[in-house]
Coordinates of C-alpha atoms in Angstrom, one line a residue:
Chain A
M2 CA 25.8 -2.6 -18.1
E3 CA 23.1 -5.2 -18.2
I4 CA 22.7 -5.0 -14.4
S5 CA 21.6 -1.4 -14.8
L6 CA 18.8 -2.4 -17.1
K7 CA 17.7 -5.2 -14.7
A8 CA 17.8 -2.6 -11.9
A9 CA 15.5 -0.4 -13.9
F10 CA 13.1 -3.3 -14.3
V11 CA 13.1 -3.8 -10.6
F12 CA 12.6 -0.1 -9.8
Y13 CA 9.7 0.1 -12.3
G14 CA 8.1 -2.9 -10.5
A15 CA 8.8 -1.2 -7.2
A16 CA 7.1 2.0 -8.4
M17 CA 3.9 0.0 -9.1
A18 CA 4.2 -2.1 -5.9
A19 CA 4.7 1.0 -3.7
T20 CA 1.3 2.4 -4.9
L21 CA -0.4 -0.9 -4.5
L22 CA 1.0 -1.5 -1.0
G23 CA 0.1 2.1 0.0
F24 CA -3.5 1.5 -1.1
L25 CA -3.8 -1.8 0.7
L26 CA -2.3 -0.3 3.9
N27 CA -4.1 3.0 3.3
K28 CA -0.9 5.0 3.7
P29 CA -0.4 8.5 2.5
W30 CA 3.1 7.9 1.2
K31 CA 1.9 5.6 -1.6
F32 CA 2.7 8.0 -4.5
K33 CA 5.8 9.5 -2.9
Y34 CA 7.7 6.2 -3.0
S35 CA 6.4 5.4 -6.5
V36 CA 8.0 8.7 -7.7
L37 CA 11.2 7.8 -5.9
A38 CA 11.3 4.4 -7.5
L39 CA 10.6 5.9 -10.9
L40 CA 13.5 8.3 -10.4
A41 CA 15.8 5.4 -9.5
A42 CA 14.7 3.5 -12.6
W43 CA 15.3 6.6 -14.7
L44 CA 18.8 7.0 -13.2
S45 CA 19.6 3.3 -13.9
T46 CA 18.5 3.7 -17.5
T47 CA 20.6 6.8 -17.7
Y48 CA 23.6 4.7 -16.5
H49 CA 22.8 2.0 -19.1
I50 CA 22.7 4.5 -22.0
G51 CA 25.9 6.2 -20.7
A52 CA 27.7 2.8 -20.4
R53 CA 26.6 1.7 -23.8
W54 CA 27.7 5.0 -25.3
Y55 CA 31.1 4.6 -23.7
L56 CA 31.5 0.9 -24.9
A57 CA 30.3 1.6 -28.4
G58 CA 32.2 4.8 -28.8
R59 CA 29.1 6.5 -30.3
A60 CA 25.7 7.6 -29.2
P61 CA 23.5 4.5 -28.7
L62 CA 20.8 5.5 -31.1
S63 CA 21.5 3.4 -34.2
N64 CA 18.9 0.6 -34.1
Q65 CA 15.4 -0.2 -32.8
Y66 CA 16.6 -1.5 -29.4
E67 CA 18.8 1.5 -28.6
S68 CA 16.2 4.0 -29.8
L69 CA 13.4 2.3 -27.8
I70 CA 15.5 2.4 -24.6
F71 CA 16.1 6.1 -25.2
L72 CA 12.4 6.7 -25.9
I73 CA 11.5 5.1 -22.5
W74 CA 14.2 7.1 -20.8
A75 CA 12.8 10.3 -22.4
F76 CA 9.2 9.4 -21.5
V77 CA 10.0 8.8 -17.8
G78 CA 12.2 11.9 -17.8
A79 CA 9.4 14.0 -19.3
Y80 CA 7.0 12.7 -16.6
L81 CA 9.5 13.5 -13.8
L82 CA 10.1 17.0 -15.3
F83 CA 6.4 17.8 -15.5
K84 CA 5.8 16.3 -12.1
H85 CA 8.7 18.5 -10.7
F86 CA 7.1 21.7 -12.1
S87 CA 3.6 20.7 -11.1
G88 CA 4.3 20.0 -7.4
R89 CA 2.3 17.0 -6.1
E90 CA -0.5 17.4 -8.6
L91 CA 0.8 14.7 -10.9
E92 CA 2.5 12.3 -8.6
W93 CA -0.5 9.9 -8.7
L94 CA 0.4 9.3 -12.4
A95 CA 3.7 7.7 -11.3
P96 CA 2.5 4.0 -11.1
W97 CA 0.9 4.4 -14.6
T98 CA 4.1 5.8 -16.0
A99 CA 5.9 2.8 -14.5
V100 CA 3.4 0.4 -16.1
V101 CA 4.0 1.9 -19.6
A102 CA 7.8 2.0 -19.0
L103 CA 7.9 -1.6 -17.8
L104 CA 5.8 -2.9 -20.7
S105 CA 8.0 -1.0 -23.2
M106 CA 11.2 -2.3 -21.5
G107 CA 9.7 -5.8 -21.9
G108 CA 9.1 -5.2 -25.6
A109 CA 12.7 -3.9 -25.9
S110 CA 14.1 -7.1 -24.4
F111 CA 12.8 -9.0 -27.5
L112 CA 14.9 -6.8 -29.8
E113 CA 18.5 -7.4 -31.0
S114 CA 20.7 -5.7 -28.4
S115 CA 24.2 -6.4 -29.6
I116 CA 26.5 -3.4 -30.3
S117 CA 27.4 -3.3 -33.9
P118 CA 29.5 -0.8 -35.9
L119 CA 27.7 1.9 -37.8
V120 CA 27.0 1.8 -41.5
P121 CA 28.6 4.7 -43.4
A122 CA 25.3 6.7 -43.6
L123 CA 25.0 6.8 -39.8
Q124 CA 28.5 8.0 -39.1
S125 CA 27.6 11.6 -38.5
N126 CA 27.0 13.9 -35.5
W127 CA 23.5 14.3 -36.9
L128 CA 22.6 10.8 -35.7
L129 CA 22.7 12.0 -32.1
I130 CA 20.9 15.3 -32.8
H131 CA 18.2 13.8 -35.1
V132 CA 17.4 10.6 -33.3
S133 CA 17.5 12.0 -29.8
T134 CA 15.1 14.9 -30.7
V135 CA 12.7 12.5 -32.4
M136 CA 12.8 10.0 -29.6
T137 CA 12.4 12.6 -26.9
G138 CA 9.4 14.0 -28.9
Y139 CA 7.9 10.5 -29.1
G140 CA 8.5 10.2 -25.3
A141 CA 6.6 13.4 -24.7
L142 CA 3.8 12.3 -27.0
L143 CA 3.6 9.0 -25.2
L144 CA 3.2 10.9 -22.0
S145 CA 0.4 12.9 -23.6
F146 CA -1.1 9.6 -24.8
L147 CA -0.9 8.1 -21.3
G148 CA -2.5 11.2 -19.7
A149 CA -5.3 11.1 -22.4
A150 CA -5.9 7.4 -21.8
V151 CA -6.2 7.9 -18.0
F152 CA -8.3 11.0 -18.6
S153 CA -10.7 9.1 -20.8
F154 CA -11.4 6.5 -18.1
M155 CA -11.8 8.9 -15.2
G156 CA -15.2 9.5 -13.6
K157 CA -16.7 13.0 -13.9
A158 CA -17.3 14.9 -10.7
E159 CA -15.2 13.1 -8.1
H160 CA -11.9 13.7 -9.9
A161 CA -12.4 17.3 -11.0
D162 CA -9.0 18.6 -9.6
K163 CA -7.1 15.6 -10.9
K164 CA -8.8 15.9 -14.3
K165 CA -7.9 19.6 -14.6
S166 CA -4.2 19.0 -13.9
L167 CA -4.2 15.9 -16.2
E168 CA -5.8 17.8 -19.0
S169 CA -3.1 20.5 -18.7
L170 CA -0.5 17.8 -18.8
V171 CA -2.0 16.2 -21.9
Y172 CA -1.9 19.5 -23.8
R173 CA 1.6 20.6 -22.5
A174 CA 3.1 17.2 -23.2
C175 CA 1.6 17.4 -26.7
L176 CA 3.2 20.9 -27.3
V177 CA 6.6 19.6 -26.1
G178 CA 6.2 16.5 -28.3
F179 CA 5.1 18.5 -31.3
W180 CA 8.0 21.0 -30.9
L181 CA 10.5 18.2 -30.7
L182 CA 8.9 16.3 -33.6
T183 CA 9.2 19.4 -35.7
M184 CA 12.8 19.8 -34.6
G185 CA 13.4 16.1 -35.4
I186 CA 12.0 16.3 -38.9
I187 CA 14.0 19.5 -39.5
T188 CA 17.3 18.0 -38.3
G189 CA 16.6 14.9 -40.4
A190 CA 16.1 17.0 -43.4
V191 CA 19.3 19.0 -42.8
W192 CA 21.2 15.7 -42.3
A193 CA 19.7 14.2 -45.5
N194 CA 20.7 17.2 -47.4
S195 CA 24.3 17.0 -46.1
A196 CA 24.5 13.2 -46.8
W197 CA 22.5 12.7 -50.0
G198 CA 21.9 16.2 -51.4
S199 CA 18.2 16.1 -50.8
Y200 CA 16.4 17.4 -47.8
W201 CA 13.2 15.5 -48.6
S202 CA 12.8 12.3 -50.6
W203 CA 9.2 11.2 -49.7
D204 CA 10.8 8.1 -48.2
P205 CA 8.1 6.2 -46.2
K206 CA 9.5 7.3 -42.8
E207 CA 9.5 10.9 -44.0
T208 CA 6.0 10.7 -45.4
W209 CA 4.7 9.1 -42.2
S210 CA 6.5 11.6 -40.0
L211 CA 4.8 14.3 -42.0
I212 CA 1.4 12.6 -41.5
T213 CA 2.1 12.5 -37.8
W214 CA 3.3 16.1 -37.7
L215 CA 0.3 17.4 -39.7
Y216 CA -2.1 15.4 -37.5
Y217 CA -0.7 17.0 -34.3
A218 CA -0.6 20.5 -36.0
V219 CA -4.4 20.1 -36.8
A220 CA -5.1 18.8 -33.2
I221 CA -3.4 21.9 -31.7
H222 CA -5.3 24.2 -34.1
L223 CA -8.6 22.5 -33.2
R224 CA -7.9 23.1 -29.6
R225 CA -6.9 26.7 -30.1
T226 CA -9.5 27.8 -32.6
K227 CA -12.4 25.5 -32.0
G228 CA -12.1 24.9 -28.3
W229 CA -11.5 21.1 -28.5
K230 CA -10.5 20.4 -25.0
D231 CA -11.0 17.6 -22.4
K232 CA -12.4 14.4 -23.9
K233 CA -12.2 15.7 -27.5
F234 CA -8.6 16.6 -27.2
A235 CA -7.8 13.4 -25.3
S236 CA -9.3 11.4 -28.1
L237 CA -7.1 13.3 -30.6
M238 CA -4.1 12.4 -28.5
L239 CA -5.1 8.7 -28.3
W240 CA -5.4 8.4 -32.1
G241 CA -2.4 10.5 -32.7
F242 CA -0.2 8.2 -30.8
L243 CA -1.2 5.3 -33.1
L244 CA 0.3 7.3 -35.9
V245 CA 3.5 7.8 -33.9
M246 CA 3.6 4.0 -33.3
F247 CA 3.2 3.3 -37.0
T248 CA 5.8 5.8 -38.0
Y249 CA 8.2 4.4 -35.4
F250 CA 7.6 0.6 -35.7
G251 CA 5.3 0.0 -38.6
V252 CA 7.3 1.8 -41.3
N253 CA 10.5 0.0 -40.1
Y254 CA 9.0 -3.4 -40.5
L255 CA 6.5 -3.0 -43.3
M256 CA 8.2 -0.6 -45.7
S257 CA 11.7 -0.3 -47.0
G258 CA 13.4 3.0 -47.5
L259 CA 16.2 5.2 -46.5
H260 CA 15.5 4.4 -42.8
S261 CA 15.6 0.6 -43.2
Y262 CA 18.7 0.2 -41.0
G263 CA 16.4 1.4 -38.1
R264 CA 14.7 -2.0 -38.0
S265 CA 17.8 -4.0 -37.1
Chain B
M17 CA -11.4 40.9 -49.7
K18 CA -14.0 38.2 -49.8
L19 CA -11.6 35.8 -51.5
I20 CA -8.9 36.6 -49.0
N21 CA -11.3 35.9 -46.2
K22 CA -12.2 32.5 -47.7
L23 CA -8.6 31.6 -48.4
A24 CA -7.5 32.6 -44.9
S25 CA -10.4 30.9 -43.1
I26 CA -9.6 28.2 -40.5
K27 CA -12.3 26.0 -42.3
F28 CA -10.2 26.2 -45.5
F29 CA -7.1 25.2 -43.4
F30 CA -8.9 22.2 -41.9
T31 CA -10.2 21.1 -45.3
L32 CA -6.8 21.4 -46.9
S33 CA -5.2 19.6 -44.0
A34 CA -7.6 16.7 -44.3
L35 CA -7.0 16.5 -48.0
M36 CA -3.2 16.6 -47.4
L37 CA -3.4 13.9 -44.8
I38 CA -5.3 11.7 -47.3
A39 CA -2.7 12.5 -50.0
F40 CA 0.2 11.7 -47.6
L41 CA -1.6 8.5 -46.6
L42 CA -2.1 7.4 -50.2
G43 CA 1.6 8.2 -50.9
G44 CA 2.6 6.4 -47.7
V45 CA 0.6 3.3 -48.2
I46 CA 0.6 2.7 -52.0
P47 CA 4.1 1.8 -53.2
Q48 CA 5.3 4.7 -55.4
G49 CA 6.9 4.7 -58.8
E50 CA 6.0 1.1 -59.8
A51 CA 5.0 -0.1 -63.3
L52 CA 1.3 -0.4 -64.3
E53 CA 1.7 -4.2 -64.2
A54 CA 2.7 -4.2 -60.6
Y55 CA -0.4 -2.2 -59.6
Q56 CA -2.6 -4.5 -61.6
Q57 CA -1.1 -7.4 -59.6
M58 CA -1.7 -5.6 -56.4
F59 CA -5.2 -4.1 -57.0
G60 CA -6.6 -6.1 -59.9
R61 CA -6.8 -4.9 -63.5
L62 CA -9.3 -2.2 -62.9
G63 CA -7.8 -1.0 -59.6
G64 CA -4.3 -0.9 -61.1
N65 CA -5.5 1.2 -64.1
L66 CA -7.3 3.5 -61.7
V67 CA -4.2 4.0 -59.5
V68 CA -2.1 5.0 -62.5
A69 CA -4.9 7.2 -64.1
L70 CA -5.3 9.1 -60.8
R71 CA -1.5 9.4 -60.4
F72 CA -1.7 7.5 -57.1
N73 CA 1.5 5.8 -58.3
N74 CA 3.3 9.1 -58.2
V75 CA 1.3 11.0 -55.6
F76 CA 4.0 13.6 -54.8
S77 CA 4.6 14.7 -58.3
S78 CA 1.0 14.6 -59.5
F79 CA -0.9 17.7 -60.7
W80 CA -3.5 17.4 -57.9
F81 CA -0.9 17.2 -55.2
M82 CA 0.8 20.3 -56.6
A83 CA -2.6 22.1 -56.5
L84 CA -3.0 21.0 -52.9
M85 CA 0.4 22.4 -52.0
A86 CA -0.4 25.6 -53.8
G87 CA -3.7 25.8 -51.8
G88 CA -1.7 25.3 -48.6
A89 CA 0.7 28.2 -49.6
L90 CA -2.3 30.4 -50.4
N91 CA -4.0 29.6 -47.1
M92 CA -0.8 30.5 -45.2
V93 CA -0.2 33.7 -47.0
A94 CA -3.8 34.8 -46.8
C95 CA -4.0 33.9 -43.1
T96 CA -0.8 35.9 -42.4
V97 CA -2.0 38.9 -44.4
K98 CA -5.5 38.9 -43.0
Q99 CA -4.5 38.4 -39.4
W100 CA -1.5 40.8 -39.5
K101 CA -2.8 42.9 -36.6
V102 CA -3.5 39.9 -34.4
L103 CA -0.4 38.1 -35.4
K104 CA 1.7 41.2 -34.4
L105 CA 0.5 40.5 -30.8
R106 CA 1.4 36.8 -31.2
P107 CA 4.7 36.9 -33.0
G108 CA 5.4 33.2 -32.4
V109 CA 2.3 32.2 -34.3
F110 CA 3.1 34.7 -37.0
L111 CA 6.7 33.5 -37.4
S112 CA 5.7 29.8 -37.6
H113 CA 3.2 30.7 -40.3
V114 CA 5.9 32.6 -42.2
G115 CA 8.2 29.5 -41.8
V116 CA 5.6 27.2 -43.3
T117 CA 5.0 29.7 -46.1
L118 CA 8.7 29.9 -46.9
M119 CA 8.8 26.1 -47.1
F120 CA 6.0 26.0 -49.6
F121 CA 7.8 28.7 -51.6
G122 CA 11.1 26.6 -51.3
G123 CA 9.2 23.6 -52.6
A124 CA 8.1 25.5 -55.6
V125 CA 11.6 26.8 -56.3
H126 CA 12.9 23.2 -55.9
G127 CA 10.3 21.9 -58.4
L128 CA 11.2 24.6 -61.0
F129 CA 14.9 25.0 -60.7
A130 CA 16.6 22.1 -58.8
V131 CA 18.6 19.6 -60.8
R132 CA 19.7 16.3 -59.3
G133 CA 21.1 13.1 -60.6
I134 CA 23.8 10.5 -60.6
M135 CA 27.3 10.6 -62.1
A136 CA 28.8 7.2 -62.6
L137 CA 32.6 7.4 -62.7
E138 CA 35.4 5.0 -63.0
T139 CA 38.9 5.8 -61.9
G140 CA 40.6 8.1 -64.5
Q141 CA 37.4 8.9 -66.3
V142 CA 36.5 12.5 -67.0
R143 CA 32.8 13.6 -67.3
S144 CA 31.1 16.9 -67.8
E145 CA 27.5 15.6 -67.6
F146 CA 25.4 13.4 -65.3
D147 CA 22.2 11.4 -65.5
G148 CA 19.4 13.6 -64.2
D149 CA 16.6 12.1 -62.0
S150 CA 14.1 13.2 -64.8
G151 CA 15.9 10.8 -67.2
V152 CA 17.6 13.6 -69.1
S153 CA 21.3 14.0 -69.2
E154 CA 22.4 17.3 -67.5
A155 CA 25.4 19.2 -68.6
L156 CA 27.9 20.7 -66.1
P157 CA 29.9 23.9 -66.9
F158 CA 33.1 22.0 -65.8
E159 CA 34.5 18.5 -65.8
V160 CA 34.8 16.0 -63.0
T161 CA 37.3 13.2 -62.8
L162 CA 37.6 10.3 -60.3
K163 CA 41.2 10.1 -59.2
S164 CA 40.8 7.2 -56.8
F165 CA 38.1 5.2 -55.0
Q166 CA 38.6 3.3 -51.8
I167 CA 36.4 1.2 -49.5
H168 CA 37.4 1.0 -45.8
Y169 CA 36.2 -1.9 -43.6
W170 CA 35.5 -2.3 -39.9
D171 CA 37.0 -5.7 -40.2
Q172 CA 38.5 -7.6 -43.2
E173 CA 36.8 -10.5 -44.9
K174 CA 37.3 -13.9 -43.1
H175 CA 37.6 -17.5 -44.4
I176 CA 36.5 -20.1 -41.9
I177 CA 36.5 -23.9 -42.3
H178 CA 34.1 -25.8 -40.0
V179 CA 34.6 -29.4 -39.2
L180 CA 31.3 -31.2 -38.9
K181 CA 30.6 -34.7 -37.7
K182 CA 27.5 -36.8 -38.2
C183 CA 25.4 -36.7 -35.1
E184 CA 26.0 -39.9 -33.0
D185 CA 22.8 -39.6 -31.0
P186 CA 20.5 -42.1 -32.7
G187 CA 17.4 -40.0 -32.0
H188 CA 18.9 -37.0 -33.9
E189 CA 19.7 -36.4 -37.5
G190 CA 22.1 -33.8 -38.8
E191 CA 25.7 -32.9 -37.9
D192 CA 27.5 -31.6 -34.8
L193 CA 30.1 -28.8 -35.0
V194 CA 33.5 -30.2 -34.0
E195 CA 35.8 -27.3 -34.7
S196 CA 36.1 -24.0 -36.6
V197 CA 39.4 -22.7 -37.9
E198 CA 40.0 -19.3 -39.6
V199 CA 42.2 -19.9 -42.6
V200 CA 44.3 -17.7 -44.8
P201 CA 44.6 -18.5 -48.6
G202 CA 48.2 -19.5 -49.4
K203 CA 48.9 -20.9 -45.9
D204 CA 48.5 -24.2 -44.2
A205 CA 45.9 -24.7 -41.4
H206 CA 46.0 -27.2 -38.6
F207 CA 42.8 -28.9 -37.3
A208 CA 43.4 -30.1 -33.7
S209 CA 40.2 -32.2 -33.6
T210 CA 41.3 -34.4 -36.5
G211 CA 45.0 -33.9 -36.3
A212 CA 45.0 -33.0 -40.0
D213 CA 46.7 -30.2 -41.8
L214 CA 45.2 -28.6 -44.8
S215 CA 46.9 -26.5 -47.3
V216 CA 44.6 -23.6 -48.5
L217 CA 45.8 -23.2 -52.0
N218 CA 43.7 -20.5 -53.4
F219 CA 40.6 -18.2 -52.9
Y220 CA 38.2 -17.8 -55.8
P221 CA 35.9 -14.8 -55.1
N222 CA 33.5 -15.8 -58.0
F223 CA 34.3 -19.4 -58.9
S224 CA 33.8 -20.8 -62.3
I225 CA 35.3 -23.4 -64.6
G226 CA 37.1 -21.9 -67.6
N227 CA 39.0 -23.5 -70.5
E228 CA 42.0 -24.0 -68.3
G229 CA 40.2 -25.2 -65.2
P230 CA 39.0 -23.4 -62.1
M231 CA 39.1 -19.7 -62.3
T232 CA 37.4 -16.6 -60.9
V233 CA 35.0 -14.6 -63.1
N234 CA 35.8 -11.4 -61.3
E235 CA 36.6 -9.9 -57.9
A236 CA 32.9 -9.8 -56.8
R237 CA 32.2 -12.2 -53.9
E238 CA 29.4 -13.9 -55.6
N239 CA 30.5 -17.5 -55.5
P240 CA 33.3 -17.7 -53.0
A241 CA 35.3 -20.9 -53.1
L242 CA 38.5 -22.2 -51.5
A243 CA 40.9 -24.8 -53.1
I244 CA 42.3 -27.0 -50.4
K245 CA 44.7 -30.0 -50.3
P246 CA 45.8 -32.3 -47.5
A247 CA 49.2 -31.2 -46.1
G248 CA 51.8 -32.3 -43.6
A249 CA 53.5 -35.7 -43.1
K250 CA 50.3 -37.7 -43.2
A251 CA 49.2 -36.3 -46.5
P252 CA 49.3 -38.7 -49.5
K253 CA 51.9 -37.5 -52.1
A254 CA 49.5 -37.5 -55.0
A255 CA 46.7 -35.7 -53.2
K256 CA 44.5 -33.6 -55.5
A257 CA 43.0 -30.2 -54.7
S258 CA 39.4 -30.2 -53.5
Y259 CA 37.0 -27.3 -53.6
L260 CA 34.8 -25.9 -50.8
F261 CA 32.0 -23.5 -51.8
A262 CA 30.6 -21.0 -49.3
N263 CA 27.2 -20.8 -51.0
H264 CA 26.9 -24.6 -51.6
P265 CA 28.2 -26.3 -48.5
D266 CA 26.6 -29.6 -49.5
F267 CA 28.0 -29.6 -53.1
H268 CA 31.6 -30.4 -52.5
G269 CA 31.9 -30.5 -48.7
V270 CA 35.0 -32.6 -48.3
Q271 CA 34.3 -35.8 -46.5
T272 CA 37.0 -37.8 -44.6
A273 CA 37.1 -41.5 -43.9
D274 CA 36.0 -41.0 -40.3
G275 CA 32.8 -39.3 -41.2
L276 CA 34.0 -35.8 -40.7
R277 CA 33.1 -33.1 -43.2
Y278 CA 34.8 -29.7 -44.0
V279 CA 32.5 -26.8 -44.7
Y280 CA 33.6 -23.4 -45.8
E281 CA 32.1 -20.2 -44.4
Y282 CA 32.8 -16.8 -46.1
N283 CA 32.5 -13.7 -43.9
P284 CA 32.5 -10.5 -45.9
G285 CA 34.1 -7.5 -44.1
R286 CA 31.7 -4.8 -42.9
V287 CA 32.0 -1.6 -44.8
K288 CA 33.1 1.3 -42.6
Q289 CA 33.3 4.0 -45.2
F290 CA 33.7 4.5 -48.9
E291 CA 35.3 7.5 -50.4
S292 CA 36.2 9.1 -53.8
R293 CA 39.0 11.5 -54.5
I294 CA 37.6 13.7 -57.2
A295 CA 39.0 16.7 -59.1
F296 CA 37.2 19.5 -60.8
L297 CA 38.6 20.6 -64.2
E298 CA 38.1 23.6 -66.4
N299 CA 39.4 23.3 -70.0
G300 CA 41.4 20.3 -68.9
V301 CA 43.1 22.3 -66.0
E302 CA 42.6 21.0 -62.5
K303 CA 41.0 23.7 -60.3
L304 CA 40.1 21.8 -57.1
E305 CA 40.7 18.3 -55.6
K306 CA 38.4 17.0 -52.9
L307 CA 38.0 13.7 -51.0
I308 CA 34.3 12.9 -50.5
N309 CA 32.6 10.3 -48.5
V310 CA 29.1 9.6 -47.1
N311 CA 28.1 12.6 -45.0
S312 CA 31.0 14.7 -46.4
P313 CA 30.2 16.1 -49.8
A314 CA 32.2 18.6 -52.0
A315 CA 30.9 21.8 -53.5
Y316 CA 32.0 23.5 -56.7
K317 CA 30.3 26.4 -58.6
G318 CA 26.9 25.9 -57.0
Y319 CA 26.9 22.1 -57.5
R320 CA 27.3 19.7 -54.7
F321 CA 28.8 16.2 -55.0
Y322 CA 27.8 13.4 -52.6
Q323 CA 29.3 9.9 -52.3
S324 CA 26.3 7.7 -53.0
G325 CA 27.3 4.2 -53.9
Y326 CA 29.8 1.7 -55.2
D327 CA 29.8 -1.5 -57.2
P328 CA 31.1 -4.6 -55.3
K329 CA 31.9 -6.1 -58.7
N330 CA 34.0 -3.2 -59.8
P331 CA 36.6 -1.7 -57.3
N332 CA 37.2 1.3 -59.7
Y333 CA 33.6 2.4 -59.8
S334 CA 32.0 5.2 -57.8
S335 CA 28.5 6.5 -57.9
I336 CA 28.2 10.2 -57.1
Q337 CA 25.0 12.1 -56.5
V338 CA 25.1 15.6 -58.1
S339 CA 22.8 18.3 -56.9
K340 CA 22.1 22.0 -57.5
D341 CA 19.2 23.2 -55.5
P342 CA 18.6 27.0 -55.0
S343 CA 15.6 26.1 -52.8
V344 CA 17.8 25.1 -49.9
F345 CA 18.1 28.7 -48.7
F346 CA 14.3 29.2 -48.5
I347 CA 13.7 25.8 -46.9
Y348 CA 16.4 26.5 -44.2
A349 CA 15.0 30.0 -43.6
G350 CA 11.6 28.4 -43.2
F351 CA 13.0 25.8 -40.8
A352 CA 14.5 28.6 -38.7
A353 CA 11.4 30.8 -38.7
L354 CA 9.2 27.8 -37.8
M355 CA 11.3 26.7 -34.9
I356 CA 11.7 30.2 -33.5
G357 CA 8.0 30.8 -34.0
L358 CA 6.9 27.6 -32.3
S359 CA 9.3 28.2 -29.4
M360 CA 7.8 31.6 -28.8
A361 CA 4.2 30.5 -29.1
F362 CA 4.6 27.4 -27.0
W363 CA 6.8 29.0 -24.3
K364 CA 3.9 31.4 -23.6
E365 CA 1.5 28.5 -23.1
M366 CA 3.9 26.3 -21.1
K367 CA 4.1 29.1 -18.5

């Protein structure tokens, strides 16, 4: 199982190296091999998640380590999916996706990774539905953030085509992320109602999820009604992801509540 | 019409959203529901008083937060009514607005009609009321009794005795671990490293000294201790019992002549599930029996009963969350409308 994670590390590194080498040798294949290496990394992570699921006898989504690995998997998967539907327009983003995935995997390696039995509250099929939707949503919002960050640092005229496709990616990834975040909050509410008899308790995680949700709802409204596109929308996505990070990590470590088991 | 225009305006929506974000941030950052003294400690005397006066200590039940929610509901309704013709062309946007409106409505129904609280029960006890979250006792139109309560463990508790030896390396202080042996109260244990046998006489979950000597206060694992005595052929005949304390390894850690020390580690079992068998009675006659555990509640006459807690000191005690909430229907309808609406609206844009 661990070998698959190490392989993912290597493949993410290869995705970055392929682009670098392609640039140095001035080869046209530089992004193609990056995307292939990214796909290999994603498949390795898929195997890791599957093996862990098999060994634990439950979905590997019960602590910070497991959810972070799933988030990275969803992030890379979201990129590959968008790339697949956009032809070659987005393949130049592959090495940047690999950088973010590699750094996140590095972060995950500091977390407690042992498989432990579930506490009673987590023994429910809702664990899989709720956590996987939220993490996939975070993955899509991370992709929107990455696109926004790259967009913000791009020059004006010389990258007009790239900027157009990137701007579209930033918005579409935001829509997917927002849809999944909404679904995640709703599944969490339904689970809470079936476990504790209350669909909303203003627990810190719930409150910060709502803050994040409202922020992205306002961002989408600003774009649709006030025409906030390009740099303005990219800035919104950059700041928005800080909220996502705080909701995901900050609340777990700084505040105690119904989601406290998520920090272990 | 002018009022509807103002209420439905996007400017009003952005203003409300900004205010709601601030309110959520206040509720998300300032600890909620603490006493005045706690806020005075956090923010100083003046700041603490201000927090309480402005209800920042209970943001989500404050009058101004309710007004904000009412404003949100009005904005949604007005926007839906005003833009009816446009929204008909964009059913996804329309449905998602209806969904949020239903949730606001559900929130109001919840605030007005929902009852919730805790029913503390001991085995055999019959109750027809519970302690409401508002602090008032709530009556039930039937009785509830706890027939049995059980805790299931992933693994049982373990008693481990470690043998430690003073570190021989002159540059290092402390002790080295020589051997660890899992022991069972009432049985002898053999330590290969020392060749000694120990008889584990008794386990005291909550050790204390009573009038008649060592005793356990109760079954709570608050001060776990083991009584041990040398056993086997080498043991002196008049050997007395010694005591090892899990919480105080240095207090009575038994020291042998060759510098070895026995230390007791208590490993509590990890809880897998806890469940209550409850029965609903009417006029003393049992109508329904249900086994409830976390994630699997029981429903009777509009009330739902959730397994919420237990007392490690009292194996017969079960804490049950009681809830009657007519808002759930509206909230779930709102969820469905919002998800369908967003799917329709976003699908169009994704294409």
